[in-house]
Amino acid sequence: MEKTPPSLHIAMYPWFALGHLTPFLHVANKLAKLGHKISYLIPTKTQPKLQPFNRFPDLITFVPITVPHVNGLPPSAETTLDVPFPLHPLIMTAMDRTEPDIERLLRHLKPDIIFFDFTHWVPKLARSLGIKSLHYCIISPVTIGYTLSPTRKFSGEEVSGADFMHPPPGYPDSSIKLHLHEARAFASKRASTFGSDVGFYERQSISLHEADGLAYRTCREIEGQYIDYLEREFRKPVLLSGPAIPEPPTSSLEEQWAKWFSGFRTGSVVYCAFGSECTLMKEQFQELILGFELTGLPFLAALKPPIGTESIEEALPEGFEERVKGRGVVHGGWVQQQLILEHEAVGASLRIAGQIFNARMMANNLKVGVEVEKGEEDGLFTRDSVCKAVKTVMEESSEVGKEVRENHAKIREMLLKKDLESSYVDNFIEKLQKLKG
């Protein structure tokens, strides 16, 4: 009889943003469910936010990390949720300064593998301790392949927007392209530093090239051609955790939201959330919520205060609250997103889609959504374009909306198919065992 491999001990050290911390915990739950031990390295004061989502506390241990002080950061800041967007690089600097503590913890914990994403120094550190490193990326293969393929021969920081307008050689879908304003933004980001005087793209490139393996929260049924492309380009194993659909929360929807949603008919509410990584300009913030007002539909928008403002209230257009009273809420705090999306009253979700490429793939290829139109030169959306996109999806008479709803139902059925996720998790663990050696 074939011997069952021993259970794994995995350390996890995700970027200090809830949009990264939460997906790492989701996959931790999947692994712990099958008996594997997880040491989850997390900022001390952030633990309570994620504790309700730790379904296996006997196997998933939250290991507290003290975030070092960095000049320019508020003393209590730990994650991107705690600071405005311009200060995010300082959160990265603080995370980089935890390297000595992480080394000490890894020596003590002795995990088989460490999952990481933004801390480009982890592979070298792990290698010195005899630990394998896995770049577990919540950004999609379609995005990584387009922006970080080794075939892009960029030199130094001299990168123009034109360099990003078309996909790299061998990229599997030539229909996915960037508008000029998008390409310029990518070129600008590539030239900028992101913590400890390291460029954002340099940080990602080092992580991808130095890790022992790459991993994504996706499945071949949706991104198979992009996964194959990454395996060819980076010449290392690409592991898939599958969709890693979150375990049902143990908590209930907060009473204020449960009561609010109960006042609307099934499928009538528009829910909007851009996550802790996205902070809009004030003008775009206002255009977005004015677009929701124009739809005439009930809506909940969970957004960070826009750049240059201290609160949601001061950013609202004059008279807005009174006009949408009873049907529209703009909330600046954290919300129970999974429970909200499960509520029967929610009929559409407007998201930032993680990356431009996700939006293109979802709208153009999978046809499970509609991309909000933006200006070709400036990349800005208007209240009218927001209203148009929402109505296209929500109105019963819309042919595009009908197609989106039908395709959405098919994708949902596929993702929830019995044994689909378990087969991915089993295969994921098998490849982790091989990576461990």
Coordinates of C-alpha atoms in Angstrom, one line a residue:
M1 CA 0.0 0.0 0.0
E2 CA 1.3 3.5 -0.9
K3 CA 2.3 5.5 2.1
T4 CA 0.3 8.7 2.8
P5 CA 2.6 11.7 2.7
P6 CA 3.0 13.5 6.1
S7 CA 1.0 16.6 6.7
L8 CA 2.6 19.9 5.6
H9 CA 3.5 22.8 7.8
I10 CA 3.0 26.0 5.8
A11 CA 3.9 29.6 6.8
M12 CA 2.0 32.5 5.2
Y13 CA 3.2 36.1 4.9
P14 CA 0.9 38.1 2.7
W15 CA 1.1 41.8 1.9
F16 CA -0.4 43.9 4.7
A17 CA -3.7 44.7 2.9
L18 CA -7.0 43.0 3.7
G19 CA -7.5 42.3 0.0
H20 CA -4.4 40.0 0.3
L21 CA -4.7 38.9 3.9
T22 CA -8.2 37.5 3.4
P23 CA -7.6 35.3 0.3
F24 CA -4.5 33.8 2.0
L25 CA -6.7 32.9 5.0
H26 CA -9.2 31.4 2.6
V27 CA -6.6 29.0 1.1
A28 CA -5.3 28.3 4.7
N29 CA -8.8 27.1 5.6
K30 CA -8.8 24.8 2.6
L31 CA -5.5 23.3 3.6
A32 CA -6.3 23.0 7.3
K33 CA -9.5 21.2 6.5
L34 CA -7.3 18.4 5.2
G35 CA -5.1 18.3 8.3
H36 CA -2.3 20.6 7.3
K37 CA -0.8 23.1 9.8
I38 CA -0.6 26.8 9.0
S39 CA 1.4 29.5 10.7
Y40 CA -0.2 32.7 9.6
L41 CA 2.1 35.7 10.1
I42 CA -0.1 38.8 10.7
P43 CA 0.1 42.3 12.2
T44 CA -0.9 42.2 15.9
K45 CA -3.9 44.5 15.9
T46 CA -5.2 43.2 12.6
Q47 CA -5.9 39.7 14.0
P48 CA -9.4 40.5 15.4
K49 CA -10.6 41.4 11.9
L50 CA -9.7 38.0 10.5
Q51 CA -10.3 35.8 13.5
P52 CA -14.0 35.2 12.6
F53 CA -12.8 33.7 9.3
N54 CA -10.3 31.3 10.8
R55 CA -12.4 28.1 10.6
F56 CA -9.7 25.8 12.0
P57 CA -8.0 27.5 15.0
D58 CA -6.5 24.2 16.1
L59 CA -4.5 24.1 12.9
I60 CA -4.2 27.7 11.8
T61 CA -2.2 29.7 14.3
F62 CA -2.0 33.5 14.0
V63 CA 1.6 34.5 14.7
P64 CA 1.6 38.2 15.7
I65 CA 4.0 40.5 13.8
T66 CA 4.9 43.9 15.3
V67 CA 5.0 46.5 12.5
P68 CA 8.2 48.6 12.7
H69 CA 7.9 52.3 12.9
V70 CA 8.5 54.2 9.6
N71 CA 8.7 58.0 9.5
G72 CA 5.6 59.3 7.9
L73 CA 3.3 56.5 9.1
P74 CA 0.8 57.0 11.9
P75 CA 2.0 55.1 15.0
S76 CA -1.0 52.7 14.9
A77 CA -0.9 51.9 11.2
E78 CA -0.5 48.3 10.2
T79 CA -2.3 47.8 6.9
T80 CA -3.3 49.8 3.8
L81 CA -6.7 50.1 5.4
D82 CA -5.2 52.4 8.0
V83 CA -3.6 55.0 5.7
P84 CA -4.4 56.9 2.6
F85 CA -3.2 55.6 -0.8
P86 CA 0.0 57.8 -1.0
L87 CA 1.3 56.2 2.2
H88 CA 1.0 52.6 0.9
P89 CA 4.7 52.4 0.0
L90 CA 5.5 53.2 3.6
I91 CA 3.5 50.2 4.7
M92 CA 5.7 48.2 2.3
T93 CA 8.8 49.7 3.8
A94 CA 7.6 48.7 7.3
M95 CA 6.9 45.2 6.0
D96 CA 10.4 45.0 4.6
R97 CA 11.8 46.0 7.9
T98 CA 10.3 42.9 9.5
E99 CA 12.8 40.7 7.7
P100 CA 14.9 40.0 10.9
D101 CA 11.8 39.1 12.8
I102 CA 10.6 36.8 10.0
E103 CA 14.0 35.1 9.9
R104 CA 13.8 34.5 13.7
L105 CA 10.3 33.1 13.4
L106 CA 11.1 30.9 10.5
R107 CA 14.0 29.4 12.4
H108 CA 11.7 28.7 15.3
L109 CA 8.7 27.5 13.3
K110 CA 10.6 25.4 10.8
P111 CA 7.8 25.3 8.1
D112 CA 8.1 23.2 5.0
I113 CA 7.0 26.0 2.7
I114 CA 6.3 29.7 3.0
F115 CA 3.6 31.4 0.9
F116 CA 4.3 35.1 0.2
D117 CA 3.5 37.8 -2.4
F118 CA 5.1 41.3 -2.1
T119 CA 8.1 40.5 0.1
H120 CA 10.7 39.9 -2.6
W121 CA 13.4 39.0 0.0
V122 CA 11.5 35.9 1.2
P123 CA 12.8 33.4 -1.4
K124 CA 16.5 34.1 -0.6
L125 CA 15.8 34.0 3.2
A126 CA 13.8 30.8 2.9
R127 CA 16.4 29.1 0.8
S128 CA 19.1 29.9 3.4
L129 CA 17.0 28.1 6.0
G130 CA 16.1 25.1 3.8
I131 CA 12.5 26.2 3.4
K132 CA 10.7 26.3 0.0
S133 CA 9.0 29.5 -1.1
L134 CA 5.8 29.8 -3.1
H135 CA 4.7 33.0 -4.7
Y136 CA 0.9 32.8 -4.0
C137 CA -0.5 35.6 -6.1
I138 CA -4.0 36.9 -5.8
I139 CA -3.5 38.8 -9.1
S140 CA -4.7 36.8 -12.0
P141 CA -2.5 34.9 -14.5
V142 CA -3.9 37.0 -17.3
T143 CA -2.5 40.1 -15.6
I144 CA 0.9 38.7 -14.6
G145 CA 1.5 37.2 -18.0
Y146 CA 0.8 40.5 -19.8
T147 CA 2.7 42.8 -17.5
L148 CA 5.6 40.7 -16.1
S149 CA 6.4 38.2 -18.8
P150 CA 10.2 37.7 -19.0
T151 CA 9.9 38.3 -22.8
R152 CA 9.4 42.0 -22.1
K153 CA 12.9 43.3 -22.6
F154 CA 12.7 46.6 -20.7
S155 CA 15.9 48.3 -19.8
G156 CA 16.1 50.3 -16.5
E157 CA 13.3 52.7 -16.0
E158 CA 13.1 54.0 -19.6
V159 CA 9.7 52.5 -20.4
S160 CA 7.1 54.3 -22.4
G161 CA 3.3 53.8 -22.5
A162 CA 3.6 52.4 -26.0
D163 CA 5.7 49.5 -24.6
F164 CA 2.6 48.3 -22.7
M165 CA -0.1 48.9 -25.3
H166 CA 0.3 45.4 -26.8
P167 CA 0.7 42.0 -25.2
P168 CA 4.2 40.4 -25.0
P169 CA 5.4 37.8 -27.6
G170 CA 3.6 34.5 -27.3
Y171 CA 0.8 35.9 -25.1
P172 CA -2.2 33.7 -25.7
D173 CA -4.9 36.3 -26.4
S174 CA -4.0 39.1 -28.8
S175 CA -7.4 40.7 -28.3
I176 CA -6.4 41.9 -24.8
K177 CA -4.8 45.3 -25.1
L178 CA -4.4 48.5 -23.2
H179 CA -5.7 51.9 -24.0
L180 CA -3.0 54.6 -24.1
H181 CA -3.9 56.1 -20.7
E182 CA -3.8 52.6 -19.2
A183 CA -0.4 51.8 -20.7
R184 CA 1.0 55.2 -19.5
A185 CA -0.2 54.3 -16.0
F186 CA 1.6 51.0 -16.1
A187 CA 4.8 52.6 -17.4
S188 CA 4.6 55.2 -14.7
K189 CA 4.1 52.5 -12.0
R190 CA 7.0 50.5 -13.3
A191 CA 9.3 53.5 -12.9
S192 CA 8.1 54.2 -9.3
T193 CA 9.5 52.8 -6.1
F194 CA 7.3 50.8 -3.7
G195 CA 8.9 50.5 -0.3
S196 CA 12.6 50.4 0.6
D197 CA 13.7 52.1 -2.7
V198 CA 12.6 49.0 -4.7
G199 CA 10.5 49.5 -7.8
F200 CA 7.0 47.9 -7.8
Y201 CA 7.7 45.8 -10.9
E202 CA 11.2 45.0 -9.8
R203 CA 9.8 43.7 -6.5
Q204 CA 7.3 41.5 -8.4
S205 CA 9.8 40.3 -11.0
I206 CA 12.3 39.2 -8.3
S207 CA 9.5 37.4 -6.4
L208 CA 8.4 35.5 -9.6
H209 CA 12.0 34.6 -10.6
E210 CA 13.3 33.7 -7.2
A211 CA 10.4 31.7 -5.8
D212 CA 10.5 27.9 -6.0
G213 CA 7.0 27.8 -7.4
L214 CA 4.2 30.1 -8.5
A215 CA 0.6 29.7 -7.3
Y216 CA -2.8 31.3 -8.2
R217 CA -6.3 31.3 -6.9
T218 CA -7.9 30.3 -10.2
C219 CA -8.8 27.3 -12.3
R220 CA -8.0 26.0 -15.8
E221 CA -11.6 26.2 -16.9
I222 CA -11.3 30.0 -16.8
E223 CA -7.6 30.8 -17.3
G224 CA -6.0 27.7 -18.7
Q225 CA -4.2 29.3 -21.6
Y226 CA -2.7 32.0 -19.4
I227 CA -1.5 29.4 -16.9
D228 CA 0.3 27.4 -19.6
Y229 CA 1.9 30.7 -20.8
L230 CA 3.3 31.4 -17.3
E231 CA 4.7 27.9 -17.0
R232 CA 6.5 28.2 -20.4
E233 CA 7.8 31.7 -19.6
F234 CA 9.0 31.3 -16.0
R235 CA 10.0 27.6 -16.4
K236 CA 8.9 26.6 -13.0
P237 CA 5.8 24.8 -11.5
V238 CA 2.5 26.8 -11.5
L239 CA 0.2 25.5 -8.8
L240 CA -3.6 26.2 -8.7
S241 CA -5.6 26.3 -5.5
G242 CA -8.8 26.4 -7.5
P243 CA -11.4 29.1 -6.8
A244 CA -10.8 28.7 -3.0
I245 CA -14.4 29.8 -2.4
P246 CA -14.6 31.0 1.2
E247 CA -16.1 28.8 3.9
P248 CA -19.4 30.1 5.1
P249 CA -18.9 32.7 7.8
T250 CA -19.7 31.7 11.3
S251 CA -21.0 35.2 12.0
S252 CA -24.3 36.7 10.8
L253 CA -24.8 39.9 8.8
E254 CA -24.7 42.9 11.2
E255 CA -28.1 44.0 12.2
Q256 CA -27.9 47.5 10.6
W257 CA -27.2 45.9 7.2
A258 CA -29.6 43.0 7.6
K259 CA -32.4 45.5 8.4
W260 CA -31.4 47.8 5.5
F261 CA -31.3 45.1 2.9
S262 CA -34.6 43.6 4.0
G263 CA -36.3 46.7 2.8
F264 CA -35.7 46.0 -0.9
R265 CA -36.9 43.3 -3.3
T266 CA -34.9 40.4 -4.5
G267 CA -32.1 41.3 -6.9
S268 CA -32.7 45.0 -6.8
V269 CA -29.7 46.4 -4.9
V270 CA -26.4 47.5 -6.4
Y271 CA -23.4 46.7 -4.2
C272 CA -20.1 48.5 -4.9
A273 CA -16.7 47.9 -3.2
F274 CA -13.2 48.7 -4.4
G275 CA -11.2 47.2 -1.5
S276 CA -8.6 48.6 0.8
E277 CA -6.1 49.1 -2.1
C278 CA -8.1 51.6 -4.1
T279 CA -8.6 55.3 -3.2
L280 CA -10.4 57.4 -5.8
M281 CA -9.8 61.1 -6.7
K282 CA -12.6 63.2 -5.2
E283 CA -14.0 64.0 -8.7
Q284 CA -14.2 60.3 -9.6
F285 CA -15.6 59.4 -6.2
Q286 CA -18.4 61.9 -6.8
E287 CA -19.0 60.8 -10.4
L288 CA -19.3 57.2 -9.2
I289 CA -21.9 57.7 -6.6
L290 CA -23.8 60.3 -8.7
G291 CA -24.0 57.5 -11.3
F292 CA -25.6 55.2 -8.8
E293 CA -28.1 58.0 -8.0
L294 CA -29.0 58.3 -11.7
T295 CA -29.9 54.6 -11.9
G296 CA -32.8 55.1 -9.5
L297 CA -31.9 51.8 -7.9
P298 CA -31.0 51.1 -4.2
F299 CA -27.3 50.9 -3.6
L300 CA -24.6 50.4 -1.0
A301 CA -21.1 51.7 -1.8
A302 CA -18.3 50.6 0.5
L303 CA -15.5 53.0 -0.3
K304 CA -12.5 54.6 1.2
P305 CA -12.6 58.5 1.6
P306 CA -11.2 59.9 -1.6
I307 CA -7.7 61.4 -1.9
G308 CA -7.4 64.7 -0.1
T309 CA -10.4 64.1 2.3
E310 CA -10.6 62.8 5.8
S311 CA -14.1 61.4 5.7
I312 CA -16.8 60.1 3.4
E313 CA -19.2 62.9 4.6
E314 CA -17.0 65.8 3.4
A315 CA -16.6 64.2 0.0
L316 CA -20.3 63.8 -0.8
P317 CA -21.8 66.1 -3.4
E318 CA -24.0 68.8 -2.1
G319 CA -27.6 67.6 -1.4
F320 CA -26.6 64.0 -2.2
E321 CA -27.6 62.4 1.1
E322 CA -31.0 64.0 1.1
R323 CA -31.7 62.9 -2.5
V324 CA -30.8 59.2 -2.0
K325 CA -32.1 59.0 1.6
G326 CA -33.8 55.6 2.1
R327 CA -32.3 53.9 -0.9
G328 CA -28.6 54.8 -1.1
V329 CA -25.7 54.4 1.4
V330 CA -22.0 55.4 1.0
H331 CA -20.1 53.7 3.8
G332 CA -16.5 54.4 4.7
G333 CA -15.8 51.4 7.0
W334 CA -15.2 47.7 6.6
V335 CA -18.3 45.6 5.7
Q336 CA -19.0 41.8 5.7
Q337 CA -18.6 41.5 2.0
Q338 CA -19.2 37.7 1.7
L339 CA -22.4 37.9 3.7
I340 CA -23.6 41.0 1.7
L341 CA -22.9 39.3 -1.7
E342 CA -24.9 36.3 -0.5
H343 CA -27.9 38.4 0.4
E344 CA -30.9 37.8 -1.9
A345 CA -31.5 41.6 -2.3
V346 CA -28.2 42.1 -4.1
G347 CA -28.6 42.0 -7.9
A348 CA -25.3 43.5 -9.2
S349 CA -21.9 44.1 -7.9
L350 CA -19.7 46.9 -9.3
R351 CA -16.0 46.1 -8.6
I352 CA -12.6 47.4 -9.6
A353 CA -12.0 43.8 -11.0
G354 CA -8.6 43.7 -9.4
Q355 CA -6.9 44.7 -12.6
I356 CA -7.8 46.1 -16.0
F357 CA -7.1 42.7 -17.6
N358 CA -9.6 41.0 -15.3
A359 CA -12.2 43.4 -16.5
R360 CA -11.3 42.8 -20.2
M361 CA -11.4 39.0 -19.7
M362 CA -14.7 39.1 -17.8
A363 CA -16.5 41.5 -20.1
N364 CA -15.0 40.5 -23.5
N365 CA -14.1 36.9 -23.2
L366 CA -16.3 35.3 -20.5
K367 CA -19.1 37.9 -20.9
V368 CA -20.0 37.7 -17.3
G369 CA -19.9 41.5 -16.7
V370 CA -19.9 44.9 -18.4
E371 CA -16.9 47.2 -18.3
V372 CA -17.7 50.8 -17.3
E373 CA -16.7 53.1 -20.3
K374 CA -13.8 55.5 -19.6
G375 CA -12.2 58.3 -21.5
E376 CA -9.6 57.2 -24.1
E377 CA -7.2 59.9 -23.2
D378 CA -7.7 60.5 -19.5
G379 CA -9.2 57.2 -18.4
L380 CA -11.9 58.8 -16.4
F381 CA -15.5 57.5 -16.1
T382 CA -18.5 59.7 -15.8
R383 CA -21.8 59.4 -13.8
D384 CA -23.5 58.6 -17.1
S385 CA -21.1 55.8 -18.0
V386 CA -21.6 54.3 -14.5
C387 CA -25.3 54.5 -14.8
K388 CA -25.3 53.0 -18.3
A389 CA -23.2 50.0 -17.2
V390 CA -25.4 49.3 -14.2
K391 CA -28.6 49.6 -16.1
T392 CA -27.2 47.4 -18.9
V393 CA -26.8 44.6 -16.4
M394 CA -29.8 45.2 -14.2
E395 CA -32.6 46.0 -16.6
E396 CA -34.7 42.9 -17.6
S397 CA -35.2 44.2 -21.1
S398 CA -31.4 44.4 -21.8
E399 CA -30.1 41.7 -24.2
V400 CA -26.6 42.3 -23.0
G401 CA -27.8 42.0 -19.4
K402 CA -29.6 38.8 -20.2
E403 CA -26.4 37.3 -21.7
V404 CA -24.4 38.4 -18.7
R405 CA -26.9 36.9 -16.2
E406 CA -27.0 33.6 -18.2
N407 CA -23.2 33.4 -18.4
H408 CA -22.8 34.4 -14.8
A409 CA -25.2 31.5 -13.8
K410 CA -23.1 29.0 -15.9
I411 CA -19.8 30.1 -14.3
R412 CA -21.4 30.0 -10.9
E413 CA -22.7 26.5 -11.6
M414 CA -19.3 25.4 -12.8
L415 CA -17.4 26.8 -9.8
L416 CA -19.9 25.2 -7.4
K417 CA -19.9 21.9 -9.1
K418 CA -19.5 19.0 -6.7
D419 CA -15.9 17.9 -6.4
L420 CA -14.4 20.7 -8.6
E421 CA -12.9 22.6 -5.7
S422 CA -11.9 19.4 -3.8
S423 CA -10.1 18.1 -6.8
Y424 CA -8.1 21.3 -7.2
V425 CA -7.2 21.4 -3.5
D426 CA -6.1 17.7 -3.6
N427 CA -3.9 18.5 -6.7
F428 CA -2.6 21.6 -5.0
I429 CA -1.5 19.7 -2.0
E430 CA 0.1 16.9 -4.1
K431 CA 2.2 19.6 -5.9
L432 CA 3.1 21.2 -2.6
Q433 CA 4.4 17.8 -1.4
K434 CA 6.5 17.6 -4.6
L435 CA 7.8 21.1 -4.1
K436 CA 8.7 20.3 -0.5
G437 CA 10.8 17.3 -1.9

